[in-house]
PDB file of C-alpha atoms in Angstrom:
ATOM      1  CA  UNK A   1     175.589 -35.545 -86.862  1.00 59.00           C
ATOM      2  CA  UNK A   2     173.767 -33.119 -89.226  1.00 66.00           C
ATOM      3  CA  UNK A   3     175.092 -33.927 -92.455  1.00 66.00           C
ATOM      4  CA  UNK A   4     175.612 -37.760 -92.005  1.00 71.00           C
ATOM      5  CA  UNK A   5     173.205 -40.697 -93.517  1.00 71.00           C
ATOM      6  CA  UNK A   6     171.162 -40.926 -90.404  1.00 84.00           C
ATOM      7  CA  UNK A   7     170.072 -37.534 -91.239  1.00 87.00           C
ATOM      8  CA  UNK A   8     168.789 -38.452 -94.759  1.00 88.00           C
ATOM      9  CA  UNK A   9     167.316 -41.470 -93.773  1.00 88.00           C
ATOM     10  CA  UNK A  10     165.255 -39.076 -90.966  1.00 92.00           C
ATOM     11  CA  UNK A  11     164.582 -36.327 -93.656  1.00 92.00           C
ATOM     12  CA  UNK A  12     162.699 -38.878 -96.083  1.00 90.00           C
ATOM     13  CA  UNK A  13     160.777 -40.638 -93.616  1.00 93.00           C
ATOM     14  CA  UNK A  14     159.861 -37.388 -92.151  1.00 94.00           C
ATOM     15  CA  UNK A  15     158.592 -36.186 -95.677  1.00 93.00           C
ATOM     16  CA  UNK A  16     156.968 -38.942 -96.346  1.00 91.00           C
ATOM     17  CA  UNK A  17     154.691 -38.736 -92.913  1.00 94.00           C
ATOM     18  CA  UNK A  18     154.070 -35.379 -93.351  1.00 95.00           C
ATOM     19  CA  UNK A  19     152.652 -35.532 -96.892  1.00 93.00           C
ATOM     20  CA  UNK A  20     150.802 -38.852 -95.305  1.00 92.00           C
ATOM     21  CA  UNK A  21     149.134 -36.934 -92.693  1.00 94.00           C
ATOM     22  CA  UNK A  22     149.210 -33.419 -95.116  1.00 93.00           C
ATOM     23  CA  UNK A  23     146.478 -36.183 -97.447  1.00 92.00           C
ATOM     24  CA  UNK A  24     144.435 -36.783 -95.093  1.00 93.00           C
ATOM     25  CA  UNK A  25     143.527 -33.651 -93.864  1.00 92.00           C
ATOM     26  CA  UNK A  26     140.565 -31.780 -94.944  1.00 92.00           C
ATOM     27  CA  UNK A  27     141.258 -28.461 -93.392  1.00 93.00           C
ATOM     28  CA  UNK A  28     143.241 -26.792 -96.546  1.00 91.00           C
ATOM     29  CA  UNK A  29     145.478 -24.421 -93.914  1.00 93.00           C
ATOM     30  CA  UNK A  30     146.686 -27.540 -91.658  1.00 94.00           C
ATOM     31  CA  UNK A  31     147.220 -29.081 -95.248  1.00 92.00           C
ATOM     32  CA  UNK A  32     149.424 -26.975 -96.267  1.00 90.00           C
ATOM     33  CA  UNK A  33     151.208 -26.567 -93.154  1.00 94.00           C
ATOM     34  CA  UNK A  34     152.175 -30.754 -93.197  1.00 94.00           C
ATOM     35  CA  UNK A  35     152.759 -30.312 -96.518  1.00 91.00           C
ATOM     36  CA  UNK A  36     154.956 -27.437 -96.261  1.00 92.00           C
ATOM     37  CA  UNK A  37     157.248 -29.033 -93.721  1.00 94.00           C
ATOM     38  CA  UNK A  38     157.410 -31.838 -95.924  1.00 93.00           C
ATOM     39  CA  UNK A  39     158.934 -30.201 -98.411  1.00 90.00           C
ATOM     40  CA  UNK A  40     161.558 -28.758 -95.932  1.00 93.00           C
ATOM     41  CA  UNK A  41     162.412 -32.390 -94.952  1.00 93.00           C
ATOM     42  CA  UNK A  42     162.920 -33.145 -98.483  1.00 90.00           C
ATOM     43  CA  UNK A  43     165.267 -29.462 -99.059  1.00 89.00           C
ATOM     44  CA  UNK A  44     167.266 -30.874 -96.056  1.00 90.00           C
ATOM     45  CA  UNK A  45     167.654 -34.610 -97.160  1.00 89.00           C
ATOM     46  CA  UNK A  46     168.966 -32.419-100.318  1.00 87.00           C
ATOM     47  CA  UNK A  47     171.346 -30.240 -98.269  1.00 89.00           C
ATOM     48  CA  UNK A  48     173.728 -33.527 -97.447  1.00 89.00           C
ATOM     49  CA  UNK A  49     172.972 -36.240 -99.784  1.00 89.00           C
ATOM     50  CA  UNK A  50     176.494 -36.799-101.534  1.00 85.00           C
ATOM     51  CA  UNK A  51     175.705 -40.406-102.885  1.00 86.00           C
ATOM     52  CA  UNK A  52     173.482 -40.110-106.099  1.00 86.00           C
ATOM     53  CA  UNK A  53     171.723 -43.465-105.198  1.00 88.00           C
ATOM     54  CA  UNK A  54     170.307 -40.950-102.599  1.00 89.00           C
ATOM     55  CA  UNK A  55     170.263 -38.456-104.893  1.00 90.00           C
ATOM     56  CA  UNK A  56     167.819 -40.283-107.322  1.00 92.00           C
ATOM     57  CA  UNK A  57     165.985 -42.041-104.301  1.00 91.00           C
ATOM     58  CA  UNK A  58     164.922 -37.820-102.853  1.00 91.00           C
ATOM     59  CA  UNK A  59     163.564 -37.729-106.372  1.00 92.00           C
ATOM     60  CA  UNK A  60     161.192 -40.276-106.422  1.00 93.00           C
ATOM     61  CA  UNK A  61     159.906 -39.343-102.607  1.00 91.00           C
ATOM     62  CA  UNK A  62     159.431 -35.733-104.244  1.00 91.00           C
ATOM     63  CA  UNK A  63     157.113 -37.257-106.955  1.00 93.00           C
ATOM     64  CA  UNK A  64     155.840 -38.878-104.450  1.00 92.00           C
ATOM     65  CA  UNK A  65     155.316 -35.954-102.539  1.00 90.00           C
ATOM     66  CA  UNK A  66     153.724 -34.006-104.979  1.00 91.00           C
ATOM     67  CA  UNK A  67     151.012 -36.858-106.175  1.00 92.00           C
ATOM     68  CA  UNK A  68     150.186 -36.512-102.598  1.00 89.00           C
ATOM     69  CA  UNK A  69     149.914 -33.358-102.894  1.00 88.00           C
ATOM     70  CA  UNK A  70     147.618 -33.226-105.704  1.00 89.00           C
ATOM     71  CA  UNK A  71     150.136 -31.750-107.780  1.00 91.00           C
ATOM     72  CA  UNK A  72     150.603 -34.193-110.926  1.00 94.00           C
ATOM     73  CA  UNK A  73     152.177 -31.608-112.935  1.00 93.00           C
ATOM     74  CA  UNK A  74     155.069 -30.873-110.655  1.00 93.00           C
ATOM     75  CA  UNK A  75     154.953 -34.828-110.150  1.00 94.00           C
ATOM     76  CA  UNK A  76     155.491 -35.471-113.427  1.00 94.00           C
ATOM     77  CA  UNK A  77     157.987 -32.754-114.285  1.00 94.00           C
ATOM     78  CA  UNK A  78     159.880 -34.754-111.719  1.00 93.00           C
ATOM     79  CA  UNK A  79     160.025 -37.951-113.079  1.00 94.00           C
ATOM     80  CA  UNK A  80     160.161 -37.355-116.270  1.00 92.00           C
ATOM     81  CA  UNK A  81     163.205 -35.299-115.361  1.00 92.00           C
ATOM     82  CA  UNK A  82     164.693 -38.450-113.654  1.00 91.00           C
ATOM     83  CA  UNK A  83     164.002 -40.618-116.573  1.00 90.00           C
ATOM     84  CA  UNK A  84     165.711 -37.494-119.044  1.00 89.00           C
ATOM     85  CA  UNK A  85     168.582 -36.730-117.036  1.00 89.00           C
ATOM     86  CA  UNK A  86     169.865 -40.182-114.604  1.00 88.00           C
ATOM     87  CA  UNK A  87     171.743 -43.009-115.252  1.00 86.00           C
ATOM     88  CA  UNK A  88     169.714 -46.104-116.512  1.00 87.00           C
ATOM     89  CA  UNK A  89     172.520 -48.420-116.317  1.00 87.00           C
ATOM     90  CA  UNK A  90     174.048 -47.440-112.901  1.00 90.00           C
ATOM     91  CA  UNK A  91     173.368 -50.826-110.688  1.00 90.00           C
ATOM     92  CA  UNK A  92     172.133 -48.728-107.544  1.00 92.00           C
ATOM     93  CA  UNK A  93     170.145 -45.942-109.537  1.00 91.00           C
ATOM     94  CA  UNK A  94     167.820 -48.859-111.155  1.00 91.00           C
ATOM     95  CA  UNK A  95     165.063 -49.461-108.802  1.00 93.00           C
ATOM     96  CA  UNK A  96     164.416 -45.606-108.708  1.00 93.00           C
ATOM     97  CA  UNK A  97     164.591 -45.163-112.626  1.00 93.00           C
ATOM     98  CA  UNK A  98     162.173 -48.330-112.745  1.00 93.00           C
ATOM     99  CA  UNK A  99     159.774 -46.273-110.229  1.00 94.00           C
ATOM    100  CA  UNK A 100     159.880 -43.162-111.982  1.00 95.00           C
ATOM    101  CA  UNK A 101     158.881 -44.528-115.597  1.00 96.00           C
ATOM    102  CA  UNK A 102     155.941 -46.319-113.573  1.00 96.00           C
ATOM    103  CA  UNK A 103     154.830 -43.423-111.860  1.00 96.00           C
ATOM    104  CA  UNK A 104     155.591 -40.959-114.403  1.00 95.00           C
ATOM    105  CA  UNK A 105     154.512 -42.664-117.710  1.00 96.00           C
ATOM    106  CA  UNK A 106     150.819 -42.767-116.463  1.00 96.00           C
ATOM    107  CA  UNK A 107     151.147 -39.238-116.149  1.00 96.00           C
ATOM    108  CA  UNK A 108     152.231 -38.196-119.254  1.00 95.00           C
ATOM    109  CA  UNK A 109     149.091 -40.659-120.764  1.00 94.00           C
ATOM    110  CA  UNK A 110     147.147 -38.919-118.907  1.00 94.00           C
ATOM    111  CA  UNK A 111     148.072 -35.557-120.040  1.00 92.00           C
ATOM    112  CA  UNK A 112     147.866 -37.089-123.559  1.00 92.00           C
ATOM    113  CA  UNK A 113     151.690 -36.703-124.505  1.00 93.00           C
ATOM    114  CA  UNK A 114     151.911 -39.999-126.615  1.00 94.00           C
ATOM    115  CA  UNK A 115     155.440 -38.966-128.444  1.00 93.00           C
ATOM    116  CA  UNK A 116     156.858 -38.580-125.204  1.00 93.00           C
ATOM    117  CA  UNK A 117     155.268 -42.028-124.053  1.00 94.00           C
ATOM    118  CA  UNK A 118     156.297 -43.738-127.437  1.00 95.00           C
ATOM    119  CA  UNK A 119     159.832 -42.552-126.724  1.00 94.00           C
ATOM    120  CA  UNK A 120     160.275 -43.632-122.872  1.00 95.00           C
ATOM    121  CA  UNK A 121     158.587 -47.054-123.703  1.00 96.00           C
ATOM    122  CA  UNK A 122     161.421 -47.371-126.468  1.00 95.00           C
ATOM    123  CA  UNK A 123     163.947 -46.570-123.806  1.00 93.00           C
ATOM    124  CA  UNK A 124     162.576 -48.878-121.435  1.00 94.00           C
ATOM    125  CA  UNK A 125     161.770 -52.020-123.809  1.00 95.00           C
ATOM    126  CA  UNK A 126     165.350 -51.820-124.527  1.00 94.00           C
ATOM    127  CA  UNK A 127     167.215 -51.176-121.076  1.00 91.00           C
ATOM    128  CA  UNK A 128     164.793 -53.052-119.174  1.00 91.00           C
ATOM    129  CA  UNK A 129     164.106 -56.104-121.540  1.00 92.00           C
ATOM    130  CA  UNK A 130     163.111 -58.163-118.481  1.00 92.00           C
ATOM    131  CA  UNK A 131     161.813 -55.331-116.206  1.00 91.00           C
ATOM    132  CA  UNK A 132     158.876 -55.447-114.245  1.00 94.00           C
ATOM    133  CA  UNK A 133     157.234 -53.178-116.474  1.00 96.00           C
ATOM    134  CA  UNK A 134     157.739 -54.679-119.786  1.00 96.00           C
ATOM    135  CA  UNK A 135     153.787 -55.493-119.942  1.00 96.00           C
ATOM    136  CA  UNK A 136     152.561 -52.217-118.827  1.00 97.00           C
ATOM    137  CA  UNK A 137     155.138 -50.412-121.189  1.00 97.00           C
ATOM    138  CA  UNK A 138     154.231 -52.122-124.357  1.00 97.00           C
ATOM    139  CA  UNK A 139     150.700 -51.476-123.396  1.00 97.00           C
ATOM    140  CA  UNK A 140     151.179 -47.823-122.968  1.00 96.00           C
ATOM    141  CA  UNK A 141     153.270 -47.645-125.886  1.00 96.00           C
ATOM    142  CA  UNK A 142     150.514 -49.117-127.944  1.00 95.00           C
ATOM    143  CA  UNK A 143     147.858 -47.342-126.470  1.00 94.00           C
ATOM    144  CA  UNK A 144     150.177 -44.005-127.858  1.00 94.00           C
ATOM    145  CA  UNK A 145     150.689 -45.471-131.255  1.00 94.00           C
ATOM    146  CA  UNK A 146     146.858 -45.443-131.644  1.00 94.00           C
ATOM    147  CA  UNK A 147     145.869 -42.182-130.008  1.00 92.00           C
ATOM    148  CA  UNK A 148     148.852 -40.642-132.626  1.00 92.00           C
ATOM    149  CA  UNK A 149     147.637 -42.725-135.619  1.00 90.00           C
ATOM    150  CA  UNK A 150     144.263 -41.744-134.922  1.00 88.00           C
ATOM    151  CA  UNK A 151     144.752 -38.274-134.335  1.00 81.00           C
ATOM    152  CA  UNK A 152     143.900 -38.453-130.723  1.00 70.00           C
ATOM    153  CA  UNK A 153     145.648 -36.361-128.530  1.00 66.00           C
ATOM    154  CA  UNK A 154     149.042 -33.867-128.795  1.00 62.00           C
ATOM    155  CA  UNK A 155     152.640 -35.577-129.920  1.00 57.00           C
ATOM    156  CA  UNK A 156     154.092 -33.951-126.614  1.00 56.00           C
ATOM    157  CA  UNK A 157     157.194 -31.712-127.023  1.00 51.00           C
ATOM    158  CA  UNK A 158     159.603 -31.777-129.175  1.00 45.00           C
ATOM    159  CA  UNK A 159     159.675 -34.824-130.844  1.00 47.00           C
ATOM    160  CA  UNK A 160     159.699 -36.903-128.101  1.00 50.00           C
ATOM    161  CA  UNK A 161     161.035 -37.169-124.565  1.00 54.00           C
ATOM    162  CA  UNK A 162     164.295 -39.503-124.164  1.00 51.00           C
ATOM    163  CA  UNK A 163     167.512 -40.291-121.942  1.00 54.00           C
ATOM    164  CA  UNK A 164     169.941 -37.612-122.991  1.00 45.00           C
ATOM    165  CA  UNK A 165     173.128 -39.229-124.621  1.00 47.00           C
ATOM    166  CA  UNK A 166     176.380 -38.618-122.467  1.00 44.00           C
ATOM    167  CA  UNK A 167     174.088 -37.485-119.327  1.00 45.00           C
ATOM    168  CA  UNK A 168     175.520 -39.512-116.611  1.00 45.00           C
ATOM    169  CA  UNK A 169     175.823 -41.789-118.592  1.00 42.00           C
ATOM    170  CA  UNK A 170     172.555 -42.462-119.604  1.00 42.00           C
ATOM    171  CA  UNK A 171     171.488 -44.640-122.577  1.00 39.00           C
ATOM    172  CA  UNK A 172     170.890 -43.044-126.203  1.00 33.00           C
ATOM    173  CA  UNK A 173     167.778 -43.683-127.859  1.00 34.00           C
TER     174      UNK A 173
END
């Protein structure tokens, strides 16, 4: 049954043990062999995932993925892009939104975006008012406020990274 759940479920652990073993590996060709085929695991989870619970979860294993990879910029690209573009309110979407705003947040602090962190904080502090990250977001947000009032690193963008308004229903900032 090539396009049913099963198959998904087989894709993303299959990613995920390639990139695993790709990690761990200290000859670069074998690395990028594991890694390659996790990435193909991941294309074909993509090819039949209908449900966008799914959807959303493939994203986070492809940040995943990547940070395994050592590629943070294609990591973050990806969660940020979750936390732009996917429902925050959808029930089943949640979790995934909650893991890509931990994972991808750190990121962008590390690349010294603090606009961008200011304005995902903001979104978070006020969808997740209880969330797991509450502590680490209004640290981070500080931190920005700081590093911006201070002159310390770039304001990101343009003006800020947010949900987009009307995008899946996302929430406006």
């Amino acid at each position: 049954y090539p396009t049913s759940a099963y198959t998904v479920e087989a894709c993303f652990a299959s990613a995920k043990a390639y990139a695993d073993i790709g990690s761990k590996l200290t000859d670069e060709k074998a690395k990028i062999l594991e890694f390659n085929k996790a990435v193909k695991a991941m294309n074909r989870a993509r090819q039949v995932i209908r449900d966008p619970e799914q959807a959303v979860r493939a994203d986070v294993q492809l940040g995943e993925v990547q940070l395994l990879m050592g590629n943070k910029e294609g990591a973050a690209a990806t969660y940020i892009r979750m936390l732009m573009f996917r429902d925050w309110n959808d029930a089943k979407t949640r979790p995934y939104i909650d893991q890509a705003f931990g994972k991808g947040v750190p990121l962008l602090v590390e690349k010294e975006l603090y606009e961008d962190v200011m304005s995902l904080c903001d979104s978070y502090l006020k969808i997740f008012p209880n969330g797991r990250l509450v502590n680490d977001a209004r640290k981070w947000r500080g931190a920005a406020q700081v590093k911006l009032a201070t002159g310390g690193g770039t304001g990101g963008g343009g003006g800020g990274i947010a949900p987009v308004e009307g995008s899946s229903g996302t929430v406006p900032v």
